[in-house]
PDB file of C-alpha atoms in Angstrom:
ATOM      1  CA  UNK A  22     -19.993 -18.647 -26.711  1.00  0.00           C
ATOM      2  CA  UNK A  23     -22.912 -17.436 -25.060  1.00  0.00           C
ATOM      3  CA  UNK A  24     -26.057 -20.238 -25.164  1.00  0.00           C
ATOM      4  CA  UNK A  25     -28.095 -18.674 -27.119  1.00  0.00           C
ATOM      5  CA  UNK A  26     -31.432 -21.047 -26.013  1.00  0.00           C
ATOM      6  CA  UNK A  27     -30.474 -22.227 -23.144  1.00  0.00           C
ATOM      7  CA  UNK A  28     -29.547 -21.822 -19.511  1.00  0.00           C
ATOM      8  CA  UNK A  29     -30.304 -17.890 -18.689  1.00  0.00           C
ATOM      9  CA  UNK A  30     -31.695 -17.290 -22.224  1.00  0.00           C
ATOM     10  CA  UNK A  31     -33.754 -20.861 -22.219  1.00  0.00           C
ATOM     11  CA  UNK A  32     -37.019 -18.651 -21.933  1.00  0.00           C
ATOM     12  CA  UNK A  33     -36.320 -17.459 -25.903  1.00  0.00           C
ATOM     13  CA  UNK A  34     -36.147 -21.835 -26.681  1.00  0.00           C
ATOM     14  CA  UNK A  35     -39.096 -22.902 -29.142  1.00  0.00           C
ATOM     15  CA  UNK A  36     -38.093 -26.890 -28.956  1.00  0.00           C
ATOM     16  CA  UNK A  37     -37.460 -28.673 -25.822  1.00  0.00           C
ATOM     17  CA  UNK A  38     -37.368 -31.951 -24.271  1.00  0.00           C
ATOM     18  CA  UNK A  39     -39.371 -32.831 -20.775  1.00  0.00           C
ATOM     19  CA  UNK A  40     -36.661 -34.469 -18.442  1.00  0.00           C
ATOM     20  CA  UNK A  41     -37.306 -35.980 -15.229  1.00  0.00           C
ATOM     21  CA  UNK A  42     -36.473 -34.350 -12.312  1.00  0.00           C
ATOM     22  CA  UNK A  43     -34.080 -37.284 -10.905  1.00  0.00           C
ATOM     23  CA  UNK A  44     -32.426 -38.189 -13.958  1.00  0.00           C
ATOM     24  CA  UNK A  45     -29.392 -36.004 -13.797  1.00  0.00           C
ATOM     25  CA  UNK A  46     -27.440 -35.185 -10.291  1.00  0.00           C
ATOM     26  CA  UNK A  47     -27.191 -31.681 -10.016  1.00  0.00           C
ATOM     27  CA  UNK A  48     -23.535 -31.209 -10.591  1.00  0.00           C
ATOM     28  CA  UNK A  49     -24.523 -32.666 -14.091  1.00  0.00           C
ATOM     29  CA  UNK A  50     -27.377 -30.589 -14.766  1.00  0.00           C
ATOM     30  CA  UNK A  51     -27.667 -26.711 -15.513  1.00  0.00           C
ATOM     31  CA  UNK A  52     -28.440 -24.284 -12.259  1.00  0.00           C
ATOM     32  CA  UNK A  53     -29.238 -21.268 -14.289  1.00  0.00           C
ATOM     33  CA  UNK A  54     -32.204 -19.232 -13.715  1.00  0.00           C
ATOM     34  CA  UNK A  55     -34.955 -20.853 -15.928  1.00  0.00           C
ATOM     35  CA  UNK A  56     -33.165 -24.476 -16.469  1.00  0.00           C
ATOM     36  CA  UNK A  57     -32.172 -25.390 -13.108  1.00  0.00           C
ATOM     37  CA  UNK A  58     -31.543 -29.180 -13.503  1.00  0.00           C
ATOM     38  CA  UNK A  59     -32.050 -29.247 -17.454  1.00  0.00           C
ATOM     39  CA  UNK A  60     -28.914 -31.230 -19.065  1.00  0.00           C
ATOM     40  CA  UNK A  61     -25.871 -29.804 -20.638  1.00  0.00           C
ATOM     41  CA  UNK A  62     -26.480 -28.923 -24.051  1.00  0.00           C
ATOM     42  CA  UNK A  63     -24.144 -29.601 -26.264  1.00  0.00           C
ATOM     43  CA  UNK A  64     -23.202 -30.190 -29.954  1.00  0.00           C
ATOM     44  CA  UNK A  65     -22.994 -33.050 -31.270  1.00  0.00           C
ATOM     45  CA  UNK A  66     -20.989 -32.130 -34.574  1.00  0.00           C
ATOM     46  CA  UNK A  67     -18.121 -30.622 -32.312  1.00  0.00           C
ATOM     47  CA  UNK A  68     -14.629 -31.933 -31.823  1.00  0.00           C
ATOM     48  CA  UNK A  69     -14.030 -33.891 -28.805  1.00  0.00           C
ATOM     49  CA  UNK A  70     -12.144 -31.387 -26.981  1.00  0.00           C
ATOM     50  CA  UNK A  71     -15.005 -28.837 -27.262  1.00  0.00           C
ATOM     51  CA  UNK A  72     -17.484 -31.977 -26.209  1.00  0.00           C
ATOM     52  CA  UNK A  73     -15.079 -32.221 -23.003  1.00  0.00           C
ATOM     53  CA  UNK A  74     -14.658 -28.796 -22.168  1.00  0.00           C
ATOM     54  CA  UNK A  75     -18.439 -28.301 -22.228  1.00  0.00           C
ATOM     55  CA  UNK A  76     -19.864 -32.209 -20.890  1.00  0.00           C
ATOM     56  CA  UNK A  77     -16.637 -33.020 -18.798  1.00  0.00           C
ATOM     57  CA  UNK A  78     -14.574 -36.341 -19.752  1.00  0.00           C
ATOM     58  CA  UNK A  79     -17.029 -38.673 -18.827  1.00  0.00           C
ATOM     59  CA  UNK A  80     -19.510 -37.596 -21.204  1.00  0.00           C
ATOM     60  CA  UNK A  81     -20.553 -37.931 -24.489  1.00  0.00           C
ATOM     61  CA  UNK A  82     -22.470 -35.189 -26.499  1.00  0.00           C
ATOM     62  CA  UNK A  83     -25.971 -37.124 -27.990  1.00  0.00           C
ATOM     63  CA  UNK A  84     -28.037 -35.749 -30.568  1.00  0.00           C
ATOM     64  CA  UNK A  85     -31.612 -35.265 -28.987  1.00  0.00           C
ATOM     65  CA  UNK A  86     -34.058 -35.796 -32.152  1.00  0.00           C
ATOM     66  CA  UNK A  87     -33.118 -37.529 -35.796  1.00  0.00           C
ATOM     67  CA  UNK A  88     -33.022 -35.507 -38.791  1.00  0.00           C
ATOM     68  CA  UNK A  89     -36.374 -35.185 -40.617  1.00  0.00           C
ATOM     69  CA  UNK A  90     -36.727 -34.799 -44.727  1.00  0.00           C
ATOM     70  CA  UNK A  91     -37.806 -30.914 -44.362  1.00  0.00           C
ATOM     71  CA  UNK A  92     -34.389 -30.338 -42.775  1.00  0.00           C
ATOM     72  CA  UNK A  93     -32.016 -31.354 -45.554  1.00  0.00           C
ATOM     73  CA  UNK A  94     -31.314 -29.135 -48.045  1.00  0.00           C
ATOM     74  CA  UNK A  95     -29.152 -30.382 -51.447  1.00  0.00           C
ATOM     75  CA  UNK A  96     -25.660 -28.362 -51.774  1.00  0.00           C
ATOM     76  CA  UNK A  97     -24.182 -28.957 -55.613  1.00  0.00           C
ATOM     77  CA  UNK A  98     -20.760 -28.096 -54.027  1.00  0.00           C
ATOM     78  CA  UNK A  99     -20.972 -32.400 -52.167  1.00  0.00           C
ATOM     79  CA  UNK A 100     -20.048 -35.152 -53.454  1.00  0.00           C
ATOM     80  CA  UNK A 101     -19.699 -36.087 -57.021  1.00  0.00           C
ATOM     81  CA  UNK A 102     -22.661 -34.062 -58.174  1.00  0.00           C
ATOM     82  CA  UNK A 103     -23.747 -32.384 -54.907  1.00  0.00           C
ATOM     83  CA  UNK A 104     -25.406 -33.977 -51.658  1.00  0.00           C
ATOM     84  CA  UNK A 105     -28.516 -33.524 -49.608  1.00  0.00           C
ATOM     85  CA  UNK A 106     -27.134 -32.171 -45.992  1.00  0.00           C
ATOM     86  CA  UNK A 107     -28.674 -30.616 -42.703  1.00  0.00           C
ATOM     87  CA  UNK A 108     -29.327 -27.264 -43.336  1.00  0.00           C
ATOM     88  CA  UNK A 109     -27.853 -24.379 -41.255  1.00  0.00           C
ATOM     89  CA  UNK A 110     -28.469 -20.917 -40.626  1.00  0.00           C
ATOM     90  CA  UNK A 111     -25.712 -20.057 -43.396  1.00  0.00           C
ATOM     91  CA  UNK A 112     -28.013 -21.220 -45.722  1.00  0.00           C
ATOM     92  CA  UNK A 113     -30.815 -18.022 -44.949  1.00  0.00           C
ATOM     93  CA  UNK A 114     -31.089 -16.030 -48.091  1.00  0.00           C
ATOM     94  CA  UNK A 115     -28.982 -13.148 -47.935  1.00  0.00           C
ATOM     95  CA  UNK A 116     -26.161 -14.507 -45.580  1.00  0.00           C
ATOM     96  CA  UNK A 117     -23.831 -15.485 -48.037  1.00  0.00           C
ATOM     97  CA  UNK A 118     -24.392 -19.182 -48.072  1.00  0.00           C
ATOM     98  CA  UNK A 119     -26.676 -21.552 -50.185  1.00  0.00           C
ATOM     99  CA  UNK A 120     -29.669 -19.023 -50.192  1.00  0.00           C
ATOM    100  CA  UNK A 121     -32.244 -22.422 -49.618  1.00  0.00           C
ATOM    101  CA  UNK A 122     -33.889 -21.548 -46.768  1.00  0.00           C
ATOM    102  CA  UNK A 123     -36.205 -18.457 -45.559  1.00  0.00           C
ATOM    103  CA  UNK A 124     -35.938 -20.317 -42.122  1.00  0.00           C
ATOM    104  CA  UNK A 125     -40.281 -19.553 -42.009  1.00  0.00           C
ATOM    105  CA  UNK A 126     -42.108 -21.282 -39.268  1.00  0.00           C
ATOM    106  CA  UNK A 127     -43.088 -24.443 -41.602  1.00  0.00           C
ATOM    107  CA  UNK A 128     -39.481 -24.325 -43.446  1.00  0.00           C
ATOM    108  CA  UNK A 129     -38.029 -27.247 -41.868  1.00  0.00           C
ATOM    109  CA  UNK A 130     -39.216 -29.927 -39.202  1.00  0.00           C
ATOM    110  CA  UNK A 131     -36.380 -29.709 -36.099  1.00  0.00           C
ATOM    111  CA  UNK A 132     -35.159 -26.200 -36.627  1.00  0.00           C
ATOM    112  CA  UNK A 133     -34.656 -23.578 -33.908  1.00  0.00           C
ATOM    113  CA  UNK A 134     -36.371 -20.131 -34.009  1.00  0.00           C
ATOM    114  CA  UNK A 135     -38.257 -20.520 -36.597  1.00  0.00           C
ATOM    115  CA  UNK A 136     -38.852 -17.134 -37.915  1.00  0.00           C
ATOM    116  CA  UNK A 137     -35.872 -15.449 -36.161  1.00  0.00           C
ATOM    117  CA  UNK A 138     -37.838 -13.919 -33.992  1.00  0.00           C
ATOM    118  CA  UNK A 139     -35.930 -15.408 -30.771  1.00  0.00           C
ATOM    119  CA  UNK A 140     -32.487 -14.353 -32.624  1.00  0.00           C
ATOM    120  CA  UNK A 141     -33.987 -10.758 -32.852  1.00  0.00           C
ATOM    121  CA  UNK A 142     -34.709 -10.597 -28.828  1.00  0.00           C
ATOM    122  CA  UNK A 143     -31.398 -11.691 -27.553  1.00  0.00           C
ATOM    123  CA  UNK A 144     -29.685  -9.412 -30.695  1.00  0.00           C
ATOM    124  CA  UNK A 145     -31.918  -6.191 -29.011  1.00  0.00           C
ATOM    125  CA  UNK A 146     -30.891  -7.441 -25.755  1.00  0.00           C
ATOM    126  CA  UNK A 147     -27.226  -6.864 -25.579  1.00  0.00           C
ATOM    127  CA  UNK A 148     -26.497  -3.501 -23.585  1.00  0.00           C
ATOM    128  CA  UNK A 149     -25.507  -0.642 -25.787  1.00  0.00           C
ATOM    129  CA  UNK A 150     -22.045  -0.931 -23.620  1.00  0.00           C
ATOM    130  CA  UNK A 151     -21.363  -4.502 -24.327  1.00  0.00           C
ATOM    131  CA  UNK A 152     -21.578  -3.811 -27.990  1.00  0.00           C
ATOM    132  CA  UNK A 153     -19.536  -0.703 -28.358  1.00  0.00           C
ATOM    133  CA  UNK A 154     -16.915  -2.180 -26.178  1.00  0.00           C
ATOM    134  CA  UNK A 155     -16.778  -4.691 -28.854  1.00  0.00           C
ATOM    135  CA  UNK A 156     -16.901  -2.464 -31.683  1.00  0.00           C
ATOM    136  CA  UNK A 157     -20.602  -4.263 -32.913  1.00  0.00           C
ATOM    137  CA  UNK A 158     -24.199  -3.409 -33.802  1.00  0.00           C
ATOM    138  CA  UNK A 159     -27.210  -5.138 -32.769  1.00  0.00           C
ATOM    139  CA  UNK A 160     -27.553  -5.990 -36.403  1.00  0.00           C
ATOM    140  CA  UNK A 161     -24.205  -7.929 -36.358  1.00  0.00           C
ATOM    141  CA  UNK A 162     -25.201  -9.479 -33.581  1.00  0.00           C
ATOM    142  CA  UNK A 163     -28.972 -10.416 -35.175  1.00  0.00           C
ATOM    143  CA  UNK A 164     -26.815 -12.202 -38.129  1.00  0.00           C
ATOM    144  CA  UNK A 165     -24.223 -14.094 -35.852  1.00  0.00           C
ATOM    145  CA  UNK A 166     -27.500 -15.409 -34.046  1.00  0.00           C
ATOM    146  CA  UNK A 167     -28.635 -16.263 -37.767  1.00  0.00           C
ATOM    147  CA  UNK A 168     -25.276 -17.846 -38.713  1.00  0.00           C
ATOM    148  CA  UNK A 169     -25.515 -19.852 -35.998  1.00  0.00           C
ATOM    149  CA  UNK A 170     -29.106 -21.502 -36.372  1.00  0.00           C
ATOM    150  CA  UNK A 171     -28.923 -25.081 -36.872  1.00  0.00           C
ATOM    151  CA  UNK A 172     -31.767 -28.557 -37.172  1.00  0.00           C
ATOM    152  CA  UNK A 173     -31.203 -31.311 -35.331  1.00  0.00           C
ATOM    153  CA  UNK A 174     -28.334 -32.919 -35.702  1.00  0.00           C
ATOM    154  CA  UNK A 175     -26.377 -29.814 -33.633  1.00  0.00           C
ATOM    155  CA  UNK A 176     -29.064 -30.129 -30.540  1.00  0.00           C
ATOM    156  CA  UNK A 177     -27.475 -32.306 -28.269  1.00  0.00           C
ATOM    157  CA  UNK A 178     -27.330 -32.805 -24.508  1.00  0.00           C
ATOM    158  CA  UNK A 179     -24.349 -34.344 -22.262  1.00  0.00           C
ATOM    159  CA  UNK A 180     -24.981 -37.677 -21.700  1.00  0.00           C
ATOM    160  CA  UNK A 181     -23.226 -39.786 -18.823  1.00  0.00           C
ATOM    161  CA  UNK A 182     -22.563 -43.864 -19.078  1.00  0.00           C
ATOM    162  CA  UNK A 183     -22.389 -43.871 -22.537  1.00  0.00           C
ATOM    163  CA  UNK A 184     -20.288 -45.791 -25.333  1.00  0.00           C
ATOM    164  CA  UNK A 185     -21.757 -44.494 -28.471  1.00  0.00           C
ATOM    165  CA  UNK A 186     -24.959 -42.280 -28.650  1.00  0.00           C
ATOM    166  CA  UNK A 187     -27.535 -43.919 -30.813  1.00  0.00           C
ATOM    167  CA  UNK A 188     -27.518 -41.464 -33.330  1.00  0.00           C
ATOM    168  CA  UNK A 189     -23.650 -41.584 -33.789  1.00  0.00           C
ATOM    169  CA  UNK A 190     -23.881 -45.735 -34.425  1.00  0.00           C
ATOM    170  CA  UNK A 191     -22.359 -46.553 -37.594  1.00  0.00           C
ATOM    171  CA  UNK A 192     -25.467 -48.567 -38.265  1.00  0.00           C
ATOM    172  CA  UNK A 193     -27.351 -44.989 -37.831  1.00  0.00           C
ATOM    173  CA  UNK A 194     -28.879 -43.608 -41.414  1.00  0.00           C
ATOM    174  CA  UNK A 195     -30.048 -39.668 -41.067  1.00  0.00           C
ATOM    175  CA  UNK A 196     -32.739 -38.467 -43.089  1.00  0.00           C
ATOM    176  CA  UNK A 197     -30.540 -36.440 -45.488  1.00  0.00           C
ATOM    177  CA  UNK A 198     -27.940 -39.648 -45.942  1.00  0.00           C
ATOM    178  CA  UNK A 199     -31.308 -41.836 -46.649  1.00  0.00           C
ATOM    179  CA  UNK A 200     -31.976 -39.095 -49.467  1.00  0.00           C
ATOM    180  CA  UNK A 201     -28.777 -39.205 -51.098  1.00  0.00           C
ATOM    181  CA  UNK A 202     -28.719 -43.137 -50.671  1.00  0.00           C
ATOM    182  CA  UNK A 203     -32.210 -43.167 -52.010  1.00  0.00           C
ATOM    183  CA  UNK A 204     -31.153 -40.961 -55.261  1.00  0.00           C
ATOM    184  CA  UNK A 205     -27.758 -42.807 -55.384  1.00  0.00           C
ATOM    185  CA  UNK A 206     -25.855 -40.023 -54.746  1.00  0.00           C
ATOM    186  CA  UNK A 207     -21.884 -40.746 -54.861  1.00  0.00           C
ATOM    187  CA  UNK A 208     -18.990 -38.910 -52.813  1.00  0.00           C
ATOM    188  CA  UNK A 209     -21.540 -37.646 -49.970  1.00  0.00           C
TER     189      UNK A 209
END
């Protein structure tokens, strides 16, 4: 779908990463308006066929930042007596999912808009046309932007030359799987 903090719409991003101007040739980086030569973003909990329709086949899709504490939120439904897990925009009170988060500015350590407030620009920005040609309101559009809110292990860029991303090593122990091992939490 449409990037909805990066490339054209990178100027509504909260979180970013300073990359040198010569690490990525241009037909790797983005030539938007606003990110011209910023990587790919990407990710990193996709399936490899979205990872290669988005980074290309010689690419992998890395996640940018680890996990901290303040983004893990415990779900009873996990495990064998519920898990701590990265918390998504599905878990905003009032959408219908976990109701653990009010996504606030201090909420959680690596999430994006905090507040909303970016979600609620690019919902008001879709042209009156756009959405009755496909039969929405900007308020469905403000939730989908909720919905799809995520912490850090979704930010991810498209990384050339690599095996494994360092994050992805098996050796690798997120914040929220340090919790659980931490509590001795079974079936996460």
């Amino acid at each position: 779908g449409t990037p909805l903090f990066s490339g054209g719409n990178n100027p509504l991003s909260r979180l970013g990463s300073c990359v040198a101007e010569d690490w990525l040739p241009p037909s790797n980086a983005l030539a938007d308006i606003n990110a011209k030569g910023c990587p790919v973003p990407c990710n990193p909990t996709w399936g490899s066929s979205d990872v290669q329709d988005v980074c290309g086949s010689s690419a992998a899709c890395c996640q940018v930042r680890p996990l901290e504490t303040k983004d893990c939120v415990f779900d009873p439904a996990l495990g064998d007596g519920g898990c701590w897990r990265p918390v998504t925009g599905d878990d905003i009170v009032g959408l219908g999912g976990l109701d653990a988060t009010d996504w606030a500015s201090t909420a959680h350590a690596t999430h994006q808009d905090p507040s909303g407030i970016s979600c609620q620009l690019f919902a008001q920005g879709v042209p009156a046309d756009v959405l009755d040609k496909n039969g929405l309101t900007t308020q469905d559009v403000l939730l989908a932007c909720y919905h799809r809110l995520s912490v850090a292990n979704q930010h991810g860029y498209c990384v050339f030359g690599v095996n494994v991303c360092p994050m992805a090593a098996p050796s690798f122990i997120d914040a929220c799987e340090q919790i659980n091992l931490d509590e001795s939490r079974s079936g996460c």
